[in-house]
PDB file of C-alpha atoms in Angstrom:
ATOM      1  CA  MET H   1      68.813  56.537 123.068  1.00 96.00           C
ATOM      2  CA  ARG H   2      65.146  56.055 122.237  1.00 98.00           C
ATOM      3  CA  LEU H   3      65.055  52.229 122.717  1.00 98.00           C
ATOM      4  CA  ALA H   4      65.540  51.183 126.191  1.00 97.00           C
ATOM      5  CA  ILE H   5      67.015  47.773 125.076  1.00 98.00           C
ATOM      6  CA  LEU H   6      69.914  49.823 123.391  1.00 98.00           C
ATOM      7  CA  ASP H   7      70.797  51.262 126.757  1.00 96.00           C
ATOM      8  CA  ARG H   8      70.039  48.333 129.020  1.00 95.00           C
ATOM      9  CA  GLY H   9      69.195  45.283 127.143  1.00 97.00           C
ATOM     10  CA  HIS H  10      72.733  43.716 126.758  1.00 97.00           C
ATOM     11  CA  ARG H  11      73.710  40.348 127.957  1.00 96.00           C
ATOM     12  CA  LEU H  12      75.724  40.173 131.333  1.00 96.00           C
ATOM     13  CA  GLY H  13      79.132  39.704 129.717  1.00 97.00           C
ATOM     14  CA  THR H  14      78.637  42.806 127.686  1.00 97.00           C
ATOM     15  CA  ARG H  15      77.502  44.893 130.611  1.00 97.00           C
ATOM     16  CA  ILE H  16      80.664  43.668 132.415  1.00 97.00           C
ATOM     17  CA  LEU H  17      82.653  44.970 129.464  1.00 96.00           C
ATOM     18  CA  PHE H  18      80.806  48.262 129.540  1.00 97.00           C
ATOM     19  CA  ALA H  19      82.046  48.629 133.465  1.00 97.00           C
ATOM     20  CA  ILE H  20      85.491  47.973 132.361  1.00 96.00           C
ATOM     21  CA  ILE H  21      85.253  50.448 129.236  1.00 95.00           C
ATOM     22  CA  ARG H  22      83.889  53.183 131.746  1.00 96.00           C
ATOM     23  CA  ALA H  23      86.654  52.508 134.304  1.00 96.00           C
ATOM     24  CA  ALA H  24      89.472  52.446 131.661  1.00 93.00           C
ATOM     25  CA  SER H  25      88.380  55.414 129.622  1.00 93.00           C
ATOM     26  CA  ARG H  26      86.887  57.347 132.456  1.00 95.00           C
ATOM     27  CA  HIS H  27      84.057  58.117 130.212  1.00 97.00           C
ATOM     28  CA  PRO H  28      80.464  57.036 129.739  1.00 96.00           C
ATOM     29  CA  VAL H  29      80.359  54.175 127.020  1.00 97.00           C
ATOM     30  CA  LEU H  30      79.668  55.853 123.749  1.00 97.00           C
ATOM     31  CA  ASP H  31      76.196  55.023 122.177  1.00 98.00           C
ATOM     32  CA  VAL H  32      77.862  53.415 119.169  1.00 98.00           C
ATOM     33  CA  ILE H  33      79.534  50.833 121.311  1.00 97.00           C
ATOM     34  CA  LYS H  34      75.880  50.103 122.839  1.00 98.00           C
ATOM     35  CA  LEU H  35      74.607  49.628 119.388  1.00 98.00           C
ATOM     36  CA  VAL H  36      77.104  47.417 118.070  1.00 97.00           C
ATOM     37  CA  LYS H  37      77.192  45.058 121.204  1.00 97.00           C
ATOM     38  CA  TYR H  38      73.487  44.745 121.158  1.00 97.00           C
ATOM     39  CA  ARG H  39      72.675  41.709 119.193  1.00 96.00           C
ATOM     40  CA  PRO H  40      75.909  41.791 117.356  1.00 94.00           C
ATOM     41  CA  ASP H  41      74.505  38.846 115.142  1.00 96.00           C
ATOM     42  CA  PHE H  42      72.061  40.909 113.545  1.00 98.00           C
ATOM     43  CA  TRP H  43      73.417  44.280 112.318  1.00 98.00           C
ATOM     44  CA  ARG H  44      76.575  42.406 111.619  1.00 95.00           C
ATOM     45  CA  ALA H  45      78.552  45.354 109.790  1.00 96.00           C
ATOM     46  CA  GLN H  46      81.815  45.779 111.847  1.00 96.00           C
ATOM     47  CA  GLY H  47      83.678  43.741 109.467  1.00 96.00           C
ATOM     48  CA  ILE H  48      82.435  45.711 106.534  1.00 97.00           C
ATOM     49  CA  THR H  49      83.393  49.024 108.395  1.00 98.00           C
ATOM     50  CA  HIS H  50      86.790  47.776 109.396  1.00 97.00           C
ATOM     51  CA  GLU H  51      87.524  46.564 105.769  1.00 97.00           C
ATOM     52  CA  ALA H  52      86.433  50.061 104.440  1.00 98.00           C
ATOM     53  CA  MET H  53      88.131  52.109 107.098  1.00 98.00           C
ATOM     54  CA  ARG H  54      91.305  50.058 107.610  1.00 98.00           C
ATOM     55  CA  GLY H  55      91.538  47.587 104.807  1.00 97.00           C
ATOM     56  CA  PRO H  56      94.231  47.845 102.061  1.00 97.00           C
ATOM     57  CA  SER H  57      93.407  51.219  99.903  1.00 98.00           C
ATOM     58  CA  ALA H  58      95.452  53.951  98.096  1.00 98.00           C
ATOM     59  CA  TRP H  59      93.387  56.399 100.474  1.00 98.00           C
ATOM     60  CA  SER H  60      95.074  56.959 103.962  1.00 98.00           C
ATOM     61  CA  VAL H  61      93.256  56.449 107.139  1.00 98.00           C
ATOM     62  CA  GLY H  62      92.781  60.116 107.510  1.00 98.00           C
ATOM     63  CA  ASP H  63      91.347  60.332 104.009  1.00 98.00           C
ATOM     64  CA  ARG H  64      88.637  57.616 104.811  1.00 98.00           C
ATOM     65  CA  GLU H  65      87.759  59.078 108.169  1.00 98.00           C
ATOM     66  CA  LEU H  66      87.182  62.436 106.303  1.00 98.00           C
ATOM     67  CA  MET H  67      84.906  60.799 103.622  1.00 98.00           C
ATOM     68  CA  ALA H  68      83.096  59.285 106.756  1.00 98.00           C
ATOM     69  CA  ALA H  69      82.794  62.580 108.446  1.00 98.00           C
ATOM     70  CA  LEU H  70      81.562  64.173 105.111  1.00 98.00           C
ATOM     71  CA  VAL H  71      78.914  61.500 104.549  1.00 98.00           C
ATOM     72  CA  ALA H  72      77.621  61.994 108.082  1.00 98.00           C
ATOM     73  CA  ARG H  73      77.822  65.901 107.852  1.00 98.00           C
ATOM     74  CA  THR H  74      75.672  65.525 104.512  1.00 98.00           C
ATOM     75  CA  ASN H  75      73.352  63.147 106.102  1.00 98.00           C
ATOM     76  CA  GLY H  76      72.672  65.478 108.996  1.00 98.00           C
ATOM     77  CA  CYS H  77      74.191  63.261 111.600  1.00 98.00           C
ATOM     78  CA  GLN H  78      75.813  65.562 114.109  1.00 98.00           C
ATOM     79  CA  TRP H  79      76.931  62.625 116.218  1.00 98.00           C
ATOM     80  CA  CYS H  80      78.976  60.739 113.506  1.00 98.00           C
ATOM     81  CA  THR H  81      80.339  64.198 112.177  1.00 98.00           C
ATOM     82  CA  ALA H  82      81.849  64.954 115.545  1.00 98.00           C
ATOM     83  CA  ALA H  83      83.011  61.465 116.081  1.00 98.00           C
ATOM     84  CA  HIS H  84      84.861  61.034 112.751  1.00 98.00           C
ATOM     85  CA  SER H  85      86.139  64.606 112.263  1.00 98.00           C
ATOM     86  CA  GLU H  86      87.990  63.791 115.518  1.00 98.00           C
ATOM     87  CA  VAL H  87      89.318  60.550 114.089  1.00 98.00           C
ATOM     88  CA  ALA H  88      90.267  62.353 110.872  1.00 98.00           C
ATOM     89  CA  ALA H  89      91.951  65.105 112.852  1.00 98.00           C
ATOM     90  CA  GLY H  90      93.945  62.608 114.781  1.00 98.00           C
ATOM     91  CA  ALA H  91      95.029  60.353 111.693  1.00 98.00           C
ATOM     92  CA  TYR H  92      96.101  63.510 109.813  1.00 98.00           C
ATOM     93  CA  ARG H  93      97.439  65.299 112.884  1.00 98.00           C
ATOM     94  CA  ASP H  94      95.738  68.348 111.281  1.00 98.00           C
ATOM     95  CA  ARG H  95      92.478  69.519 112.590  1.00 98.00           C
ATOM     96  CA  ALA H  96      92.397  72.627 110.419  1.00 98.00           C
ATOM     97  CA  ARG H  97      92.388  70.600 107.293  1.00 98.00           C
ATOM     98  CA  VAL H  98      89.336  68.460 108.402  1.00 98.00           C
ATOM     99  CA  ASP H  99      87.508  71.636 109.712  1.00 98.00           C
ATOM    100  CA  ALA H 100      88.177  73.485 106.163  1.00 98.00           C
ATOM    101  CA  VAL H 101      86.731  70.481 104.342  1.00 98.00           C
ATOM    102  CA  LEU H 102      83.678  70.388 106.472  1.00 98.00           C
ATOM    103  CA  ALA H 103      83.134  74.140 106.266  1.00 97.00           C
ATOM    104  CA  GLU H 104      83.676  74.538 102.506  1.00 98.00           C
ATOM    105  CA  LEU H 105      84.487  71.593 100.523  1.00 98.00           C
ATOM    106  CA  ASP H 106      84.718  73.526  97.267  1.00 97.00           C
ATOM    107  CA  THR H 107      87.506  75.976  98.425  1.00 97.00           C
ATOM    108  CA  ALA H 108      89.384  73.774 101.188  1.00 98.00           C
ATOM    109  CA  PRO H 109      93.119  73.537 100.569  1.00 97.00           C
ATOM    110  CA  ILE H 110      93.279  69.728  99.626  1.00 98.00           C
ATOM    111  CA  GLU H 111      94.364  67.660  96.838  1.00 98.00           C
ATOM    112  CA  GLU H 112      92.038  67.803  94.015  1.00 98.00           C
ATOM    113  CA  PRO H 113      91.373  63.948  93.654  1.00 98.00           C
ATOM    114  CA  LEU H 114      90.398  63.932  97.215  1.00 98.00           C
ATOM    115  CA  ARG H 115      88.221  66.877  96.678  1.00 98.00           C
ATOM    116  CA  ALA H 116      86.511  65.201  93.689  1.00 98.00           C
ATOM    117  CA  THR H 117      85.977  61.912  95.378  1.00 98.00           C
ATOM    118  CA  LEU H 118      84.361  63.767  98.362  1.00 98.00           C
ATOM    119  CA  LYS H 119      82.080  65.653  96.044  1.00 98.00           C
ATOM    120  CA  LEU H 120      80.934  62.333  94.561  1.00 98.00           C
ATOM    121  CA  LEU H 121      80.181  61.122  98.212  1.00 98.00           C
ATOM    122  CA  ARG H 122      78.410  64.348  98.868  1.00 98.00           C
ATOM    123  CA  THR H 123      76.095  64.243  95.783  1.00 98.00           C
ATOM    124  CA  LEU H 124      75.495  60.310  96.554  1.00 98.00           C
ATOM    125  CA  ALA H 125      74.319  60.970  99.891  1.00 98.00           C
ATOM    126  CA  ARG H 126      72.414  64.116  99.016  1.00 98.00           C
ATOM    127  CA  GLU H 127      70.770  62.980  95.926  1.00 98.00           C
ATOM    128  CA  ARG H 128      70.640  59.241  96.937  1.00 97.00           C
ATOM    129  CA  THR H 129      72.057  58.443  93.376  1.00 98.00           C
ATOM    130  CA  VAL H 130      74.763  59.337  91.148  1.00 98.00           C
ATOM    131  CA  GLY H 131      75.375  59.140  87.298  1.00 97.00           C
ATOM    132  CA  ALA H 132      78.028  58.298  85.072  1.00 98.00           C
ATOM    133  CA  ASP H 133      79.038  61.814  84.542  1.00 98.00           C
ATOM    134  CA  ASP H 134      79.528  62.264  88.278  1.00 98.00           C
ATOM    135  CA  VAL H 135      81.972  59.523  88.288  1.00 98.00           C
ATOM    136  CA  ARG H 136      83.709  60.592  85.007  1.00 98.00           C
ATOM    137  CA  ALA H 137      84.597  63.924  86.861  1.00 98.00           C
ATOM    138  CA  VAL H 138      86.310  62.044  89.537  1.00 98.00           C
ATOM    139  CA  LEU H 139      88.310  59.889  86.825  1.00 98.00           C
ATOM    140  CA  ALA H 140      89.358  62.896  85.266  1.00 98.00           C
ATOM    141  CA  ALA H 141      90.621  64.283  88.431  1.00 98.00           C
ATOM    142  CA  GLY H 142      93.121  61.250  88.339  1.00 98.00           C
ATOM    143  CA  VAL H 143      91.248  58.966  90.618  1.00 98.00           C
ATOM    144  CA  SER H 144      91.453  55.394  89.885  1.00 97.00           C
ATOM    145  CA  ARG H 145      88.589  52.989  89.628  1.00 97.00           C
ATOM    146  CA  ALA H 146      89.936  51.169  92.693  1.00 97.00           C
ATOM    147  CA  GLN H 147      89.863  54.319  94.783  1.00 98.00           C
ATOM    148  CA  ILE H 148      86.385  55.041  93.740  1.00 98.00           C
ATOM    149  CA  GLU H 149      85.137  51.571  94.741  1.00 98.00           C
ATOM    150  CA  ASP H 150      87.068  52.124  98.137  1.00 98.00           C
ATOM    151  CA  ALA H 151      85.356  55.477  98.600  1.00 98.00           C
ATOM    152  CA  LEU H 152      81.760  53.940  97.923  1.00 98.00           C
ATOM    153  CA  ALA H 153      82.460  51.375 100.501  1.00 98.00           C
ATOM    154  CA  VAL H 154      83.206  53.921 103.189  1.00 98.00           C
ATOM    155  CA  ALA H 155      79.969  55.722 102.124  1.00 98.00           C
ATOM    156  CA  PHE H 156      78.213  52.205 102.525  1.00 98.00           C
ATOM    157  CA  ALA H 157      79.293  51.961 106.014  1.00 98.00           C
ATOM    158  CA  PHE H 158      78.303  55.342 107.060  1.00 98.00           C
ATOM    159  CA  ASN H 159      75.075  55.520 105.239  1.00 98.00           C
ATOM    160  CA  MET H 160      74.191  52.519 107.255  1.00 98.00           C
ATOM    161  CA  THR H 161      75.782  53.829 110.590  1.00 98.00           C
ATOM    162  CA  THR H 162      74.529  57.685 110.387  1.00 98.00           C
ATOM    163  CA  ARG H 163      71.004  56.431 109.909  1.00 98.00           C
ATOM    164  CA  LEU H 164      71.081  54.200 113.022  1.00 98.00           C
ATOM    165  CA  ALA H 165      72.786  56.943 114.923  1.00 98.00           C
ATOM    166  CA  ASP H 166      69.953  59.456 114.329  1.00 98.00           C
ATOM    167  CA  ALA H 167      66.888  57.091 114.478  1.00 98.00           C
ATOM    168  CA  PHE H 168      67.839  55.641 117.425  1.00 98.00           C
ATOM    169  CA  GLY H 169      68.841  59.025 118.962  1.00 98.00           C
ATOM    170  CA  PHE H 170      72.619  58.719 119.897  1.00 98.00           C
ATOM    171  CA  THR H 171      73.150  61.006 122.987  1.00 97.00           C
ATOM    172  CA  MET H 172      75.899  63.639 122.181  1.00 97.00           C
ATOM    173  CA  ALA H 173      79.139  62.847 123.856  1.00 97.00           C
ATOM    174  CA  THR H 174      81.744  65.315 125.379  1.00 97.00           C
ATOM    175  CA  PRO H 175      84.793  66.239 123.140  1.00 97.00           C
ATOM    176  CA  ALA H 176      86.780  64.436 125.707  1.00 97.00           C
ATOM    177  CA  ALA H 177      84.854  61.340 125.297  1.00 97.00           C
ATOM    178  CA  PHE H 178      84.941  61.534 121.399  1.00 98.00           C
ATOM    179  CA  ALA H 179      88.799  61.872 121.657  1.00 97.00           C
ATOM    180  CA  SER H 180      89.094  58.965 123.759  1.00 96.00           C
ATOM    181  CA  GLY H 181      86.882  56.794 121.323  1.00 96.00           C
ATOM    182  CA  ALA H 182      88.961  58.410 118.542  1.00 97.00           C
ATOM    183  CA  LYS H 183      92.344  57.265 119.977  1.00 96.00           C
ATOM    184  CA  TYR H 184      90.798  53.845 120.292  1.00 95.00           C
ATOM    185  CA  LEU H 185      89.740  53.597 116.683  1.00 97.00           C
ATOM    186  CA  LEU H 186      93.193  54.578 115.518  1.00 97.00           C
ATOM    187  CA  ALA H 187      94.765  52.060 117.512  1.00 96.00           C
ATOM    188  CA  ARG H 188      92.442  49.319 116.693  1.00 96.00           C
ATOM    189  CA  GLY H 189      90.011  49.845 114.162  1.00 97.00           C
ATOM    190  CA  TYR H 190      86.450  48.903 113.980  1.00 96.00           C
ATOM    191  CA  ARG H 191      86.520  45.093 114.707  1.00 86.00           C
TER     192      ARG H 191
ATOM    193  CA  MET K   1      90.078  43.230  95.739  1.00 64.00           C
ATOM    194  CA  ALA K   2      88.617  45.375  98.541  1.00 86.00           C
ATOM    195  CA  MET K   3      85.224  45.786  96.999  1.00 93.00           C
ATOM    196  CA  ALA K   4      84.911  41.946  96.696  1.00 93.00           C
ATOM    197  CA  LYS K   5      85.105  41.700 100.363  1.00 95.00           C
ATOM    198  CA  ILE K   6      82.767  44.455 100.963  1.00 96.00           C
ATOM    199  CA  GLU K   7      80.232  42.878  98.556  1.00 96.00           C
ATOM    200  CA  ALA K   8      80.474  39.577 100.254  1.00 97.00           C
ATOM    201  CA  GLY K   9      80.157  41.129 103.691  1.00 97.00           C
ATOM    202  CA  ARG K  10      77.012  43.107 102.431  1.00 98.00           C
ATOM    203  CA  ARG K  11      75.555  39.861 100.840  1.00 97.00           C
ATOM    204  CA  ALA K  12      75.870  38.101 104.276  1.00 98.00           C
ATOM    205  CA  LEU K  13      74.598  41.064 106.167  1.00 98.00           C
ATOM    206  CA  VAL K  14      71.581  41.478 103.986  1.00 98.00           C
ATOM    207  CA  ALA K  15      70.946  37.517 103.952  1.00 98.00           C
ATOM    208  CA  ARG K  16      71.157  37.825 107.740  1.00 98.00           C
ATOM    209  CA  ILE K  17      68.702  40.769 108.463  1.00 98.00           C
ATOM    210  CA  LEU K  18      66.294  39.650 105.865  1.00 98.00           C
ATOM    211  CA  ASP K  19      66.085  35.846 105.800  1.00 98.00           C
ATOM    212  CA  GLY K  20      67.510  34.899 109.336  1.00 98.00           C
ATOM    213  CA  ASP K  21      65.538  34.641 112.516  1.00 97.00           C
ATOM    214  CA  GLY K  22      64.099  37.837 113.920  1.00 98.00           C
ATOM    215  CA  THR K  23      61.393  39.216 116.148  1.00 98.00           C
ATOM    216  CA  ALA K  24      59.846  41.002 113.373  1.00 98.00           C
ATOM    217  CA  ALA K  25      58.094  39.091 110.511  1.00 97.00           C
ATOM    218  CA  ARG K  26      60.333  38.434 107.410  1.00 98.00           C
ATOM    219  CA  GLU K  27      57.974  40.212 104.936  1.00 97.00           C
ATOM    220  CA  GLN K  28      58.101  43.308 107.271  1.00 97.00           C
ATOM    221  CA  ARG K  29      61.700  43.376 107.329  1.00 98.00           C
ATOM    222  CA  ARG K  30      61.751  43.196 103.613  1.00 98.00           C
ATOM    223  CA  ALA K  31      59.358  46.082 103.232  1.00 98.00           C
ATOM    224  CA  ALA K  32      61.505  47.998 105.524  1.00 98.00           C
ATOM    225  CA  PHE K  33      64.576  47.309 103.620  1.00 98.00           C
ATOM    226  CA  ASP K  34      62.878  48.308 100.267  1.00 98.00           C
ATOM    227  CA  ASN K  35      61.026  51.170 101.918  1.00 98.00           C
ATOM    228  CA  ALA K  36      57.917  50.032 100.083  1.00 97.00           C
ATOM    229  CA  GLY K  37      54.741  48.357 101.205  1.00 94.00           C
ATOM    230  CA  LEU K  38      54.493  49.381 104.771  1.00 96.00           C
ATOM    231  CA  THR K  39      51.481  51.258 106.098  1.00 95.00           C
ATOM    232  CA  GLY K  40      51.067  53.842 108.914  1.00 96.00           C
ATOM    233  CA  ALA K  41      53.436  54.524 111.751  1.00 97.00           C
ATOM    234  CA  LEU K  42      55.939  51.754 110.260  1.00 97.00           C
ATOM    235  CA  ALA K  43      55.825  53.299 106.756  1.00 98.00           C
ATOM    236  CA  THR K  44      56.644  56.934 108.216  1.00 98.00           C
ATOM    237  CA  LEU K  45      59.480  55.483 110.230  1.00 98.00           C
ATOM    238  CA  ALA K  46      61.012  53.437 107.427  1.00 98.00           C
ATOM    239  CA  ASP K  47      60.749  56.512 105.080  1.00 98.00           C
ATOM    240  CA  LYS K  48      62.387  58.821 107.545  1.00 98.00           C
ATOM    241  CA  VAL K  49      65.276  56.384 107.995  1.00 98.00           C
ATOM    242  CA  ALA K  50      65.689  55.952 104.428  1.00 98.00           C
ATOM    243  CA  ARG K  51      65.415  59.458 103.324  1.00 98.00           C
ATOM    244  CA  HIS K  52      66.454  61.793 106.332  1.00 98.00           C
ATOM    245  CA  ALA K  53      67.041  59.941 109.358  1.00 98.00           C
ATOM    246  CA  HIS K  54      67.893  63.055 111.358  1.00 98.00           C
ATOM    247  CA  ARG K  55      64.419  63.913 111.132  1.00 98.00           C
ATOM    248  CA  VAL K  56      63.324  60.853 113.131  1.00 98.00           C
ATOM    249  CA  THR K  57      61.843  61.920 116.442  1.00 98.00           C
ATOM    250  CA  ASP K  58      60.791  60.324 119.782  1.00 98.00           C
ATOM    251  CA  GLU K  59      57.181  60.578 118.748  1.00 98.00           C
ATOM    252  CA  ASP K  60      57.829  58.448 115.478  1.00 98.00           C
ATOM    253  CA  ILE K  61      59.318  55.660 117.734  1.00 98.00           C
ATOM    254  CA  ALA K  62      56.414  56.005 120.151  1.00 98.00           C
ATOM    255  CA  ALA K  63      53.878  55.659 117.249  1.00 98.00           C
ATOM    256  CA  ALA K  64      55.707  52.379 116.173  1.00 98.00           C
ATOM    257  CA  ARG K  65      55.298  51.275 119.799  1.00 97.00           C
ATOM    258  CA  ALA K  66      51.789  52.309 119.615  1.00 97.00           C
ATOM    259  CA  ALA K  67      51.112  50.161 116.539  1.00 96.00           C
ATOM    260  CA  GLY K  68      52.038  47.204 118.656  1.00 96.00           C
ATOM    261  CA  LEU K  69      55.851  46.792 117.867  1.00 97.00           C
ATOM    262  CA  SER K  70      58.237  45.556 120.560  1.00 98.00           C
ATOM    263  CA  GLU K  71      61.509  47.347 120.939  1.00 98.00           C
ATOM    264  CA  ASP K  72      63.327  44.569 119.358  1.00 98.00           C
ATOM    265  CA  GLN K  73      61.101  44.705 116.378  1.00 98.00           C
ATOM    266  CA  ILE K  74      61.470  48.245 115.994  1.00 98.00           C
ATOM    267  CA  TYR K  75      65.342  47.849 116.270  1.00 98.00           C
ATOM    268  CA  GLU K  76      65.240  45.306 113.575  1.00 98.00           C
ATOM    269  CA  LEU K  77      62.923  47.299 111.155  1.00 98.00           C
ATOM    270  CA  VAL K  78      65.207  50.498 111.552  1.00 98.00           C
ATOM    271  CA  VAL K  79      68.339  48.426 110.703  1.00 98.00           C
ATOM    272  CA  CYS K  80      66.609  47.063 107.630  1.00 98.00           C
ATOM    273  CA  ALA K  81      65.413  50.275 106.562  1.00 98.00           C
ATOM    274  CA  ALA K  82      69.237  51.924 107.005  1.00 98.00           C
ATOM    275  CA  VAL K  83      70.757  48.928 105.356  1.00 98.00           C
ATOM    276  CA  GLY K  84      68.498  48.941 102.479  1.00 98.00           C
ATOM    277  CA  GLU K  85      69.085  52.714 101.605  1.00 98.00           C
ATOM    278  CA  ALA K  86      72.817  52.244 102.139  1.00 98.00           C
ATOM    279  CA  THR K  87      72.545  49.410  99.615  1.00 98.00           C
ATOM    280  CA  ARG K  88      70.814  51.245  97.165  1.00 98.00           C
ATOM    281  CA  GLN K  89      73.341  53.977  97.147  1.00 98.00           C
ATOM    282  CA  LEU K  90      76.213  51.519  97.002  1.00 98.00           C
ATOM    283  CA  ASP K  91      74.579  49.920  93.856  1.00 98.00           C
ATOM    284  CA  ALA K  92      73.933  53.174  92.378  1.00 98.00           C
ATOM    285  CA  GLY K  93      77.452  54.112  92.837  1.00 98.00           C
ATOM    286  CA  LEU K  94      78.743  50.858  91.400  1.00 98.00           C
ATOM    287  CA  ALA K  95      76.491  51.227  88.385  1.00 98.00           C
ATOM    288  CA  ALA K  96      77.700  54.600  87.678  1.00 98.00           C
ATOM    289  CA  LEU K  97      81.204  53.577  87.897  1.00 98.00           C
ATOM    290  CA  ALA K  98      80.692  50.569  85.475  1.00 97.00           C
ATOM    291  CA  ALA K  99      79.052  53.089  83.174  1.00 97.00           C
ATOM    292  CA  ALA K 100      81.745  55.506  83.373  1.00 97.00           C
ATOM    293  CA  THR K 101      84.529  52.939  82.668  1.00 94.00           C
ATOM    294  CA  ASP K 102      82.440  50.914  80.283  1.00 84.00           C
ATOM    295  CA  GLY K 103      85.005  49.388  77.499  1.00 55.00           C
ATOM    296  CA  ARG K 104      88.149  50.388  79.566  1.00 58.00           C
TER     297      ARG K 104
END
């Protein structure tokens, strides 16, 4: 972590919480938890992220975690790619599906509406914009307007988070620590 | 309507980071959010966060410190730059969706 305040600047109550997390999980506290618990009144995005990832949607939790992982991959954020491919694999109970999408979206064996939506998010993250024709291709694949909105909400949340993870220099966690974090996110969500 | 909730949350977040209390000046937070109007180390940092945050280095943060910013000010300005870019991308997506579904 490039800012010492994000490692050690938390209030006493939060530091006690971190000690409890370390004892209960038997892993170091993930840097994303340190970030969201540092001045939680400032980057107040957990409600947005929870709504996007766990709120009502025609997309499954696995689909949305896969979207998060793909946005992270496109933005070059290794930390969030590792974290959210683990959550997606857990939600789907299918790691091969997640690996296939991240390896080669165009040929991965997934449903066409999901592929078209993932491509839209990839274009948005890569080009930092999209046009009406990009969206028409997704609608033509049978994706509803509401589903596109829901996907854009996922992209919004992770276009923030991936930038913060990379700019603040999150320390890569072990696979076991990511697995533990993924279990928590699947059980409790982002709030 | 899920997007209505997301938009309300986003409005509250943007109002908080730009208009609420902070250690960085409001004009500086707004400039980081817009990725426009900053100079020197701060301009470099905000632009990297917006366009390719994975290229931010220890040296970029050190340069912001050397320019006289505290860690809390750097924290705030990086958050503003990240939220600003995410906001522009969401707006672009919603505008494209509106254009694609015009009249339907």
